[in-house]
Amino acid sequence: MPNWLKDAVFYEIYPQTFCDSNGDGIGDIPGIISKLEYVKELGCNAIWLNPFYDSPFMDAGYDVRDYKKVAERYGTIDDVREMLKKAHSLGIRIIFDLVPGHTSDQNEWFLKSKQPGKNEFSGRYIWTDSVWEAPPQYRLLCGITDRDGNYLVNFFSSQPALNYGFNIMRFWLDVGCDGFRVDMADSLVKNEDGEKPETCKIWKGIRKMMDEEYPDAALVSEWCNPKVSIGAGFHCDFYLDHDNNGYRILFRNKDRKTGETTAVFSKNGKGDITAFLDEYLSDLNATKDKGYISFITCNHDTPRMTKLFDKTEAKLAYSFIFMMPGVPFLYYGDEIGMKFMEGLTSKEGGFSRTGTRTPMQWDDTANHGFSSAPADKLYLPVDTSDDAVTVKAALEDPDSILNTLKKVIEIRHANPDLQSDGEFEVIYAVKEKYPFIFKRGEFIIAVNPTNQEQSAPFAFDCDTVYELGSHEQKGSYMVMSAQTLSLLKIK
Ligand code: GLC
Ligand code: CA
């Protein structure tokens, strides 16, 4: 287990919309380099960078054409080297995105695989034996190649399913990256793999290679099933915005019939923390000392929380994330409360995800400092509405989400009890009631996201370390005002 994960706080950077250094309207690696100090000031000591490899961009780069080549629009491999060098000198690690389950249909391997004659690449993707064979339970593309067969698709039609164990990891680890976030990590073995035993076998082998050759590199999975993925050798696994998952219960749930929000962190108070804990405690227990659950503020596939939550709700939700065990991830722009931009035309396979991928808002110059290109040449429009927050304004506002998060992250770094391995014990959690109170070593965290005063029995004698809102200890009760998170230290 890489030691640095014990106190890692990640920042996710979407390269196309973070910072454009050369005015072509698309973010790039030199742009990222110029903002590394910013990431450090936030308190993040690690970055997850979304794919920057050569690609036809049918899925924003998750359709890789050449795994070892940097897409021209982002820069060169020397830029990548320089980015790593500078990040490392600032104490920031960078993990890259690894897409092992599929390639672009423009990848050279696939171009060869779809040739009619048998060749070295024929078996590198999954083909039926003839075009007349097309079992409907598989997502096959039929009759569009010279090869007499249909091929399996892993995600979009431009992403044929890869059937190959490969060596791209060593290439980038040797360049100096600090590990990988693995895209659709559960999708390696394409035929029925129920609980994924065969996929897990492959990952265990990869983890063994990493332990031997790159023991300090991290493996993070997009899997959303920590019991299985961490058992398979991943160091961290995300809780994602999937049905009935912890992330959704906390931050997204809606009543299926009425459409009303039932997320735990909604101020309407209709959530159920015990539904979250049922899953979380079991996952936490099963993965203890083996790997970490990663909470995210959001990611490039999910609507930003501000679509549902106002500023105070978002502050409480994000602060909570950084008070939890495991390795947390902050999605670029969430720290200033960037909006999910409605009504955008899909860009590069973004579809409903597009509104979450708009350019970072840095300052009050043109395009909020993202790019010097004319506004109509930008990769996606910048939110220039009157209430669009920028980093510059947020830094100056003591009440901003940004300053709140900086403080919370600073406290986390200063106290091992609050970091990845710190303990987690439920003190007060009652079905459909608030507040929620839990203990982490010497600390107590009490959170009342609702817009009502809430109280709970409470028997600890504490000092307040940090607080959003306010609370009072009345006899053997803790009374919390509406929308409060209190970090307390036991005397
Ligand atoms: C993952 C990525 C997503 C991509 C998909 C296919 O879910 O996060 O953005 O579209 O995999 O690679
Ligand atoms: Ca650029």
Short mmCIF file of C-alpha atoms and ligand atoms in Angstrom, two decimals:
data_model
loop_
_atom_site.label_atom_id
_atom_site.label_comp_id
_atom_site.label_asym_id
_atom_site.label_seq_id
_atom_site.Cartn_x
_atom_site.Cartn_y
_atom_site.Cartn_z
CA MET A 1 0.00 0.00 0.00
CA PRO A 2 1.55 3.33 -1.03
CA ASN A 3 2.03 5.21 2.21
CA TRP A 4 1.03 8.54 0.72
CA LEU A 5 -2.58 7.40 0.37
CA LYS A 6 -2.96 7.70 4.14
CA ASP A 7 -3.25 11.45 3.78
CA ALA A 8 -4.06 11.87 0.10
CA VAL A 9 -6.63 14.44 -0.98
CA PHE A 10 -7.22 14.29 -4.72
CA TYR A 11 -8.23 16.95 -7.19
CA GLU A 12 -9.73 15.75 -10.49
CA ILE A 13 -8.68 17.72 -13.55
CA TYR A 14 -10.54 17.49 -16.84
CA PRO A 15 -7.79 18.66 -19.19
CA GLN A 16 -9.93 20.13 -21.92
CA THR A 17 -11.59 22.68 -19.66
CA PHE A 18 -9.11 23.48 -16.91
CA CYS A 19 -6.75 26.05 -18.35
CA ASP A 20 -5.85 26.93 -21.93
CA SER A 21 -2.28 28.21 -22.26
CA ASN A 22 -2.12 28.90 -26.00
CA GLY A 23 -5.47 30.48 -26.79
CA ASP A 24 -6.87 27.71 -29.01
CA GLY A 25 -9.93 27.39 -26.77
CA ILE A 26 -9.00 24.00 -25.30
CA GLY A 27 -7.27 23.40 -22.01
CA ASP A 28 -3.83 21.81 -22.17
CA ILE A 29 -0.93 20.44 -20.14
CA PRO A 30 1.04 23.72 -19.95
CA GLY A 31 -2.20 25.24 -18.63
CA ILE A 32 -2.34 22.60 -15.91
CA ILE A 33 1.32 23.24 -15.07
CA SER A 34 0.52 26.91 -14.54
CA LYS A 35 -2.17 26.01 -11.99
CA LEU A 36 -0.32 23.47 -9.86
CA GLU A 37 0.39 26.04 -7.15
CA TYR A 38 -3.34 26.66 -6.99
CA VAL A 39 -3.99 22.95 -6.41
CA LYS A 40 -1.41 22.96 -3.66
CA GLU A 41 -2.93 26.03 -1.99
CA LEU A 42 -6.26 24.24 -1.91
CA GLY A 43 -4.60 21.56 0.17
CA CYS A 44 -4.82 18.84 -2.48
CA ASN A 45 -1.68 16.73 -2.63
CA ALA A 46 -2.72 14.49 -5.51
CA ILE A 47 -4.35 14.86 -8.90
CA TRP A 48 -6.37 12.52 -11.06
CA LEU A 49 -6.00 13.63 -14.64
CA ASN A 50 -8.60 12.46 -17.16
CA PRO A 51 -7.32 10.95 -20.45
CA PHE A 52 -4.95 13.11 -22.47
CA TYR A 53 -3.99 10.48 -25.05
CA ASP A 54 -4.32 10.63 -28.80
CA SER A 55 -7.98 10.07 -29.65
CA PRO A 56 -10.70 10.90 -32.18
CA PHE A 57 -12.65 12.19 -29.13
CA MET A 58 -15.90 10.37 -29.66
CA ASP A 59 -16.00 9.97 -25.87
CA ALA A 60 -13.88 12.89 -24.73
CA GLY A 61 -10.69 10.82 -24.86
CA TYR A 62 -11.99 7.61 -23.31
CA ASP A 63 -11.72 6.27 -26.85
CA VAL A 64 -7.94 5.93 -27.05
CA ARG A 65 -6.32 5.76 -30.48
CA ASP A 66 -2.73 5.60 -29.30
CA TYR A 67 -2.05 4.87 -25.64
CA LYS A 68 1.49 6.15 -25.68
CA LYS A 69 0.93 9.39 -27.52
CA VAL A 70 -0.22 12.67 -26.01
CA ALA A 71 -3.10 14.23 -27.97
CA GLU A 72 -1.71 17.17 -29.90
CA ARG A 73 -4.28 19.53 -28.51
CA TYR A 74 -2.93 18.94 -24.98
CA GLY A 75 0.79 19.18 -25.70
CA THR A 76 3.70 16.74 -25.87
CA ILE A 77 5.22 14.04 -23.76
CA ASP A 78 7.81 16.57 -22.66
CA ASP A 79 4.99 18.72 -21.31
CA VAL A 80 3.77 15.68 -19.40
CA ARG A 81 7.26 15.15 -18.00
CA GLU A 82 7.49 18.77 -16.97
CA MET A 83 4.05 18.61 -15.34
CA LEU A 84 5.12 15.60 -13.28
CA LYS A 85 8.39 17.20 -12.32
CA LYS A 86 6.79 20.39 -11.13
CA ALA A 87 3.97 18.57 -9.36
CA HIS A 88 6.43 16.34 -7.54
CA SER A 89 8.51 19.32 -6.50
CA LEU A 90 5.36 20.78 -4.93
CA GLY A 91 4.54 17.51 -3.17
CA ILE A 92 1.69 16.65 -5.53
CA ARG A 93 1.30 13.16 -7.05
CA ILE A 94 -0.51 12.65 -10.33
CA ILE A 95 -2.40 9.55 -11.37
CA PHE A 96 -3.39 9.07 -14.99
CA ASP A 97 -6.52 7.56 -16.46
CA LEU A 98 -6.11 4.03 -17.77
CA VAL A 99 -8.74 2.75 -20.18
CA PRO A 100 -8.19 -1.01 -20.38
CA GLY A 101 -11.62 -2.28 -21.39
CA HIS A 102 -11.89 -0.80 -24.89
CA THR A 103 -10.05 1.31 -27.41
CA SER A 104 -11.16 3.72 -30.08
CA ASP A 105 -12.36 2.07 -33.28
CA GLN A 106 -9.56 4.13 -34.86
CA ASN A 107 -6.86 2.44 -32.79
CA GLU A 108 -4.31 0.73 -35.01
CA TRP A 109 -4.93 -2.58 -33.25
CA PHE A 110 -8.60 -2.42 -34.13
CA LEU A 111 -7.96 -1.32 -37.70
CA LYS A 112 -5.88 -4.49 -38.09
CA SER A 113 -8.32 -6.62 -36.15
CA LYS A 114 -11.15 -5.77 -38.53
CA GLN A 115 -9.19 -6.90 -41.60
CA PRO A 116 -10.60 -10.03 -43.22
CA GLY A 117 -7.36 -12.01 -43.20
CA LYS A 118 -6.17 -13.58 -39.98
CA ASN A 119 -3.39 -11.58 -38.32
CA GLU A 120 -1.76 -10.95 -34.98
CA PHE A 121 -4.60 -8.59 -33.97
CA SER A 122 -7.56 -10.72 -35.03
CA GLY A 123 -8.12 -11.94 -31.50
CA ARG A 124 -7.37 -8.73 -29.72
CA TYR A 125 -11.04 -7.73 -29.79
CA ILE A 126 -14.13 -9.85 -29.40
CA TRP A 127 -15.64 -11.08 -32.65
CA THR A 128 -18.31 -13.56 -33.58
CA ASP A 129 -17.33 -16.21 -36.12
CA SER A 130 -19.58 -14.79 -38.83
CA VAL A 131 -21.87 -11.81 -39.41
CA TRP A 132 -24.87 -14.14 -39.16
CA GLU A 133 -24.05 -14.86 -35.56
CA ALA A 134 -25.45 -12.03 -33.41
CA PRO A 135 -26.75 -13.11 -30.01
CA PRO A 136 -29.02 -10.25 -28.89
CA GLN A 137 -27.75 -10.25 -25.31
CA TYR A 138 -24.45 -8.77 -26.49
CA ARG A 139 -23.90 -5.24 -27.79
CA LEU A 140 -22.52 -6.13 -31.19
CA LEU A 141 -21.90 -3.97 -34.23
CA CYS A 142 -22.94 -5.97 -37.23
CA GLY A 143 -22.02 -6.02 -40.89
CA ILE A 144 -19.86 -2.91 -40.98
CA THR A 145 -16.40 -4.40 -41.52
CA ASP A 146 -14.79 -6.45 -44.27
CA ARG A 147 -14.09 -9.11 -41.71
CA ASP A 148 -16.87 -11.70 -41.64
CA GLY A 149 -17.89 -11.22 -38.04
CA ASN A 150 -19.53 -8.82 -35.59
CA TYR A 151 -17.64 -7.11 -32.80
CA LEU A 152 -18.52 -6.44 -29.23
CA VAL A 153 -18.79 -2.91 -27.94
CA ASN A 154 -17.80 -1.96 -24.38
CA PHE A 155 -19.49 1.45 -24.12
CA PHE A 156 -20.27 3.67 -27.12
CA SER A 157 -20.23 2.15 -30.63
CA SER A 158 -16.87 3.86 -31.20
CA GLN A 159 -15.39 1.80 -28.34
CA PRO A 160 -14.83 -1.85 -29.32
CA ALA A 161 -14.20 -4.16 -26.38
CA LEU A 162 -10.54 -4.94 -25.91
CA ASN A 163 -9.42 -8.48 -25.23
CA TYR A 164 -5.81 -7.99 -24.36
CA GLY A 165 -3.42 -7.87 -21.44
CA PHE A 166 -1.02 -5.04 -22.18
CA ASN A 167 1.88 -3.03 -21.03
CA ILE A 168 0.87 0.57 -21.16
CA MET A 169 1.07 0.91 -17.41
CA ARG A 170 4.83 0.44 -17.29
CA PHE A 171 5.26 2.99 -20.03
CA TRP A 172 3.55 5.80 -18.07
CA LEU A 173 4.89 4.69 -14.70
CA ASP A 174 8.36 4.96 -16.19
CA VAL A 175 7.53 8.46 -17.42
CA GLY A 176 6.83 9.16 -13.77
CA CYS A 177 3.11 9.06 -13.05
CA ASP A 178 2.03 7.99 -9.58
CA GLY A 179 -0.56 5.39 -10.53
CA PHE A 180 -3.85 5.07 -12.33
CA ARG A 181 -7.52 5.64 -12.04
CA VAL A 182 -8.82 2.68 -13.99
CA ASP A 183 -11.78 3.28 -16.25
CA MET A 184 -14.58 0.68 -16.07
CA ALA A 185 -12.21 -1.56 -14.14
CA ASP A 186 -14.86 -4.25 -13.85
CA SER A 187 -15.19 -4.57 -17.63
CA LEU A 188 -12.12 -6.62 -18.50
CA VAL A 189 -13.58 -10.05 -19.02
CA LYS A 190 -16.42 -9.79 -21.46
CA ASN A 191 -18.20 -13.10 -21.28
CA GLU A 192 -20.37 -13.93 -18.28
CA ASP A 193 -18.20 -13.13 -15.27
CA GLY A 194 -20.93 -12.91 -12.60
CA GLU A 195 -19.19 -11.76 -9.44
CA LYS A 196 -16.17 -11.00 -11.64
CA PRO A 197 -13.78 -13.75 -10.51
CA GLU A 198 -11.93 -13.75 -13.84
CA THR A 199 -11.63 -9.97 -13.98
CA CYS A 200 -10.36 -9.99 -10.39
CA LYS A 201 -7.72 -12.56 -11.28
CA ILE A 202 -6.29 -10.23 -13.91
CA TRP A 203 -6.18 -7.29 -11.49
CA LYS A 204 -4.54 -9.37 -8.80
CA GLY A 205 -1.79 -10.15 -11.29
CA ILE A 206 -1.42 -6.48 -12.14
CA ARG A 207 -1.30 -5.51 -8.48
CA LYS A 208 1.44 -8.07 -7.94
CA MET A 209 3.46 -6.52 -10.74
CA MET A 210 2.94 -3.07 -9.21
CA ASP A 211 3.90 -4.20 -5.72
CA GLU A 212 7.10 -5.63 -7.12
CA GLU A 213 8.05 -2.93 -9.58
CA TYR A 214 6.21 0.25 -8.57
CA PRO A 215 5.29 -0.12 -4.90
CA ASP A 216 4.58 3.58 -4.50
CA ALA A 217 2.03 3.77 -7.34
CA ALA A 218 -1.69 3.83 -6.59
CA LEU A 219 -4.44 1.87 -8.30
CA VAL A 220 -7.89 3.42 -8.08
CA SER A 221 -10.90 1.73 -9.62
CA GLU A 222 -14.04 2.95 -11.24
CA TRP A 223 -15.99 -0.06 -10.07
CA CYS A 224 -18.27 1.07 -7.24
CA ASN A 225 -18.08 -2.19 -5.38
CA PRO A 226 -15.24 -1.85 -2.85
CA LYS A 227 -15.62 -5.34 -1.42
CA VAL A 228 -14.85 -6.87 -4.79
CA SER A 229 -12.47 -4.29 -6.26
CA ILE A 230 -10.29 -3.93 -3.17
CA GLY A 231 -10.25 -7.70 -2.86
CA ALA A 232 -8.97 -7.70 -6.46
CA GLY A 233 -6.02 -5.50 -5.52
CA PHE A 234 -7.20 -1.92 -5.96
CA HIS A 235 -6.06 0.53 -3.31
CA CYS A 236 -9.17 2.69 -3.62
CA ASP A 237 -12.59 2.36 -5.17
CA PHE A 238 -15.11 5.11 -5.84
CA TYR A 239 -18.58 5.41 -4.43
CA LEU A 240 -20.36 6.63 -7.58
CA ASP A 241 -23.66 8.04 -8.61
CA HIS A 242 -25.18 4.60 -9.17
CA ASP A 243 -28.59 3.33 -8.18
CA ASN A 244 -28.88 2.60 -4.44
CA ASN A 245 -25.22 3.42 -3.91
CA GLY A 246 -23.96 5.39 -0.92
CA TYR A 247 -23.14 8.43 -3.04
CA ARG A 248 -26.66 8.59 -4.34
CA ILE A 249 -28.26 8.05 -0.94
CA LEU A 250 -26.24 10.90 0.54
CA PHE A 251 -26.32 13.45 -2.24
CA ARG A 252 -28.78 12.59 -5.02
CA ASN A 253 -31.67 10.36 -4.04
CA LYS A 254 -35.12 11.25 -5.30
CA ASP A 255 -38.46 9.75 -4.50
CA ARG A 256 -39.38 7.71 -7.57
CA LYS A 257 -43.04 8.70 -7.48
CA THR A 258 -43.00 12.33 -6.44
CA GLY A 259 -39.57 13.33 -7.73
CA GLU A 260 -38.91 14.97 -4.36
CA THR A 261 -35.30 14.94 -3.15
CA THR A 262 -34.63 12.37 -0.45
CA ALA A 263 -30.86 12.82 -0.33
CA VAL A 264 -29.49 12.85 3.22
CA PHE A 265 -27.75 16.18 2.60
CA SER A 266 -30.80 17.96 1.23
CA LYS A 267 -32.07 20.64 3.60
CA ASN A 268 -35.60 19.28 3.27
CA GLY A 269 -34.71 16.61 5.85
CA LYS A 270 -36.27 13.68 3.98
CA GLY A 271 -33.15 11.54 3.77
CA ASP A 272 -32.26 8.39 5.65
CA ILE A 273 -28.74 8.11 6.99
CA THR A 274 -29.29 4.51 8.07
CA ALA A 275 -29.78 3.44 4.44
CA PHE A 276 -26.33 4.85 3.75
CA LEU A 277 -24.79 3.24 6.83
CA ASP A 278 -26.18 -0.20 6.03
CA GLU A 279 -24.05 -0.27 2.94
CA TYR A 280 -21.13 1.83 4.09
CA LEU A 281 -20.38 0.07 7.37
CA SER A 282 -20.40 -3.27 5.67
CA ASP A 283 -18.06 -2.03 2.90
CA LEU A 284 -15.83 -0.26 5.41
CA ASN A 285 -15.55 -3.33 7.55
CA ALA A 286 -14.82 -5.63 4.64
CA THR A 287 -12.05 -3.37 3.28
CA LYS A 288 -10.43 -2.38 6.58
CA ASP A 289 -6.61 -2.35 6.35
CA LYS A 290 -6.83 -3.48 2.70
CA GLY A 291 -7.94 -0.40 0.79
CA TYR A 292 -10.03 2.73 0.82
CA ILE A 293 -13.48 3.87 -0.19
CA SER A 294 -13.28 7.11 -2.16
CA PHE A 295 -15.99 9.71 -1.80
CA ILE A 296 -16.20 12.25 -4.61
CA THR A 297 -17.71 15.72 -4.65
CA CYS A 298 -18.64 14.89 -8.24
CA ASN A 299 -16.88 13.70 -11.39
CA HIS A 300 -17.00 14.32 -15.12
CA ASP A 301 -19.88 11.83 -15.52
CA THR A 302 -22.22 13.20 -12.88
CA PRO A 303 -24.23 16.42 -12.56
CA ARG A 304 -22.53 18.81 -10.17
CA MET A 305 -24.13 18.82 -6.73
CA THR A 306 -25.07 22.46 -7.17
CA LYS A 307 -27.73 21.28 -9.61
CA LEU A 308 -29.67 20.11 -6.56
CA PHE A 309 -28.04 21.88 -3.66
CA ASP A 310 -27.71 25.52 -2.71
CA LYS A 311 -24.43 26.94 -1.45
CA THR A 312 -24.93 25.96 2.20
CA GLU A 313 -26.09 22.44 1.34
CA ALA A 314 -23.05 22.03 -0.90
CA LYS A 315 -20.69 23.31 1.79
CA LEU A 316 -22.03 20.82 4.31
CA ALA A 317 -21.92 17.95 1.84
CA TYR A 318 -18.36 18.68 0.74
CA SER A 319 -17.12 19.29 4.29
CA PHE A 320 -18.60 15.96 5.32
CA ILE A 321 -16.76 14.22 2.45
CA PHE A 322 -13.42 15.54 3.73
CA MET A 323 -14.22 14.40 7.27
CA MET A 324 -14.78 10.79 6.21
CA PRO A 325 -12.32 7.89 6.14
CA GLY A 326 -10.85 6.78 2.82
CA VAL A 327 -9.32 8.88 0.07
CA PRO A 328 -11.50 11.83 -1.00
CA PHE A 329 -11.70 13.40 -4.47
CA LEU A 330 -12.62 16.98 -5.30
CA TYR A 331 -13.81 17.63 -8.86
CA TYR A 332 -12.38 20.81 -10.41
CA GLY A 333 -14.71 23.75 -9.98
CA ASP A 334 -16.71 22.23 -7.14
CA GLU A 335 -14.54 24.17 -4.72
CA ILE A 336 -16.07 27.39 -6.05
CA GLY A 337 -19.57 25.99 -6.48
CA MET A 338 -19.52 25.91 -10.27
CA LYS A 339 -22.90 25.20 -11.77
CA PHE A 340 -24.13 22.35 -13.89
CA MET A 341 -24.78 24.30 -17.09
CA GLU A 342 -28.18 23.39 -18.49
CA GLY A 343 -29.13 23.22 -22.13
CA LEU A 344 -25.72 22.68 -23.74
CA THR A 345 -25.37 20.71 -26.95
CA SER A 346 -23.47 17.48 -26.34
CA LYS A 347 -19.72 17.76 -26.82
CA GLU A 348 -17.53 14.77 -27.69
CA GLY A 349 -19.95 12.19 -26.36
CA GLY A 350 -20.79 14.14 -23.23
CA PHE A 351 -24.60 14.12 -23.68
CA SER A 352 -26.23 14.65 -20.27
CA ARG A 353 -22.73 14.95 -18.77
CA THR A 354 -21.77 17.99 -20.82
CA GLY A 355 -23.03 20.58 -18.31
CA THR A 356 -20.57 19.27 -15.74
CA ARG A 357 -17.55 19.75 -18.01
CA THR A 358 -17.56 23.51 -18.68
CA PRO A 359 -14.41 25.65 -18.36
CA MET A 360 -12.95 26.48 -14.97
CA GLN A 361 -13.75 30.01 -13.82
CA TRP A 362 -10.53 31.60 -12.66
CA ASP A 363 -10.93 35.37 -12.59
CA ASP A 364 -12.74 38.37 -14.03
CA THR A 365 -10.79 38.61 -17.30
CA ALA A 366 -12.19 37.38 -20.64
CA ASN A 367 -13.71 33.86 -20.48
CA HIS A 368 -13.10 34.03 -16.74
CA GLY A 369 -9.40 33.53 -17.38
CA PHE A 370 -9.83 30.07 -18.89
CA SER A 371 -8.66 31.01 -22.39
CA SER A 372 -7.81 34.02 -24.50
CA ALA A 373 -9.70 32.57 -27.48
CA PRO A 374 -12.85 34.31 -28.73
CA ALA A 375 -15.82 33.04 -26.70
CA ASP A 376 -17.30 31.19 -29.69
CA LYS A 377 -14.08 29.20 -30.15
CA LEU A 378 -14.06 27.67 -26.68
CA TYR A 379 -14.33 23.90 -26.20
CA LEU A 380 -17.49 24.58 -24.19
CA PRO A 381 -18.99 27.91 -23.16
CA VAL A 382 -17.82 29.50 -19.93
CA ASP A 383 -20.52 30.32 -17.41
CA THR A 384 -20.51 34.10 -17.53
CA SER A 385 -23.88 34.63 -15.84
CA ASP A 386 -24.00 37.28 -13.09
CA ASP A 387 -23.83 34.76 -10.30
CA ALA A 388 -20.96 32.73 -11.79
CA VAL A 389 -18.32 32.48 -9.07
CA THR A 390 -14.61 32.71 -9.89
CA VAL A 391 -11.59 31.53 -7.96
CA LYS A 392 -10.50 35.13 -7.57
CA ALA A 393 -13.80 36.23 -6.00
CA ALA A 394 -14.05 33.08 -3.88
CA LEU A 395 -10.59 33.62 -2.41
CA GLU A 396 -11.60 37.09 -1.27
CA ASP A 397 -14.87 35.95 0.28
CA PRO A 398 -14.40 34.44 3.78
CA ASP A 399 -17.77 32.76 3.42
CA SER A 400 -17.01 31.03 0.11
CA ILE A 401 -17.11 27.29 -0.46
CA LEU A 402 -13.46 27.60 -1.42
CA ASN A 403 -12.34 29.06 1.89
CA THR A 404 -14.49 26.56 3.78
CA LEU A 405 -12.91 23.64 1.96
CA LYS A 406 -9.40 24.98 2.35
CA LYS A 407 -9.92 25.11 6.08
CA VAL A 408 -11.50 21.67 6.29
CA ILE A 409 -8.74 20.09 4.21
CA GLU A 410 -6.10 21.82 6.32
CA ILE A 411 -7.64 20.39 9.48
CA ARG A 412 -7.69 16.93 7.90
CA HIS A 413 -4.00 17.11 7.03
CA ALA A 414 -3.16 18.20 10.58
CA ASN A 415 -4.96 15.29 12.27
CA PRO A 416 -4.30 11.64 11.43
CA ASP A 417 -7.57 10.69 13.15
CA LEU A 418 -9.39 12.46 10.33
CA GLN A 419 -7.37 10.93 7.49
CA SER A 420 -7.84 7.81 5.36
CA ASP A 421 -7.13 5.23 8.06
CA GLY A 422 -8.71 7.02 11.00
CA GLU A 423 -11.46 5.14 12.79
CA PHE A 424 -15.15 5.61 12.17
CA GLU A 425 -17.77 4.93 14.80
CA VAL A 426 -21.43 5.85 14.66
CA ILE A 427 -22.64 7.77 17.71
CA TYR A 428 -26.13 8.78 16.65
CA ALA A 429 -27.94 7.67 13.52
CA VAL A 430 -31.66 7.00 13.57
CA LYS A 431 -33.80 6.11 10.58
CA GLU A 432 -35.16 9.24 8.90
CA LYS A 433 -33.93 11.44 11.77
CA TYR A 434 -31.26 14.06 12.16
CA PRO A 435 -28.59 14.95 13.20
CA PHE A 436 -26.01 12.35 12.26
CA ILE A 437 -23.14 12.07 14.73
CA PHE A 438 -20.00 10.00 14.37
CA LYS A 439 -16.65 9.69 16.04
CA ARG A 440 -13.20 9.53 14.51
CA GLY A 441 -10.54 8.90 17.14
CA GLU A 442 -10.50 11.99 19.38
CA PHE A 443 -12.95 13.85 17.18
CA ILE A 444 -16.71 13.99 16.96
CA ILE A 445 -18.44 15.17 13.81
CA ALA A 446 -22.09 16.15 14.08
CA VAL A 447 -24.01 17.18 11.04
CA ASN A 448 -27.49 18.57 10.61
CA PRO A 449 -28.04 19.37 6.93
CA THR A 450 -31.74 20.16 7.43
CA ASN A 451 -33.33 23.59 7.63
CA GLN A 452 -34.73 22.79 11.11
CA GLU A 453 -33.15 22.70 14.54
CA GLN A 454 -32.37 19.07 15.49
CA SER A 455 -31.24 17.43 18.69
CA ALA A 456 -29.81 14.15 19.87
CA PRO A 457 -28.63 12.59 23.11
CA PHE A 458 -24.96 13.38 23.55
CA ALA A 459 -22.66 12.44 26.38
CA PHE A 460 -19.23 13.77 25.41
CA ASP A 461 -17.46 16.77 26.85
CA CYS A 462 -15.94 18.59 23.87
CA ASP A 463 -14.27 21.69 22.48
CA THR A 464 -15.34 23.02 19.11
CA VAL A 465 -12.57 22.83 16.53
CA TYR A 466 -14.48 24.00 13.50
CA GLU A 467 -18.09 24.77 12.77
CA LEU A 468 -20.43 25.76 10.00
CA GLY A 469 -23.57 26.99 11.77
CA SER A 470 -23.84 26.48 15.54
CA HIS A 471 -24.67 23.97 18.24
CA GLU A 472 -25.22 23.91 21.96
CA GLN A 473 -24.79 21.21 24.55
CA LYS A 474 -27.84 21.23 26.80
CA GLY A 475 -27.50 18.74 29.63
CA SER A 476 -27.19 15.35 28.02
CA TYR A 477 -28.37 16.68 24.65
CA MET A 478 -26.74 18.25 21.66
CA VAL A 479 -28.93 20.85 19.98
CA MET A 480 -27.93 21.80 16.48
CA SER A 481 -29.24 24.79 14.61
CA ALA A 482 -30.37 24.38 11.02
CA GLN A 483 -27.67 23.52 8.49
CA THR A 484 -24.78 22.90 10.84
CA LEU A 485 -21.67 20.79 10.78
CA SER A 486 -19.62 20.72 13.96
CA LEU A 487 -16.18 19.26 14.33
CA LEU A 488 -15.53 18.73 18.02
CA LYS A 489 -12.59 17.39 19.96
CA ILE A 490 -13.19 15.28 23.04
CA LYS A 491 -11.66 16.87 26.14
C1 GLC B 1 -16.08 5.79 -17.61
C2 GLC B 1 -15.69 7.23 -17.79
C3 GLC B 1 -16.65 7.86 -18.76
C4 GLC B 1 -16.53 7.14 -20.09
C5 GLC B 1 -16.75 5.63 -19.91
C6 GLC B 1 -16.27 4.86 -21.13
O1 GLC B 1 -17.31 5.65 -17.00
O2 GLC B 1 -15.65 7.89 -16.55
O3 GLC B 1 -16.44 9.23 -18.91
O4 GLC B 1 -17.48 7.62 -21.00
O5 GLC B 1 -16.05 5.11 -18.84
O6 GLC B 1 -14.88 4.88 -21.20
CA CA B 2 -4.85 25.02 -25.58
#
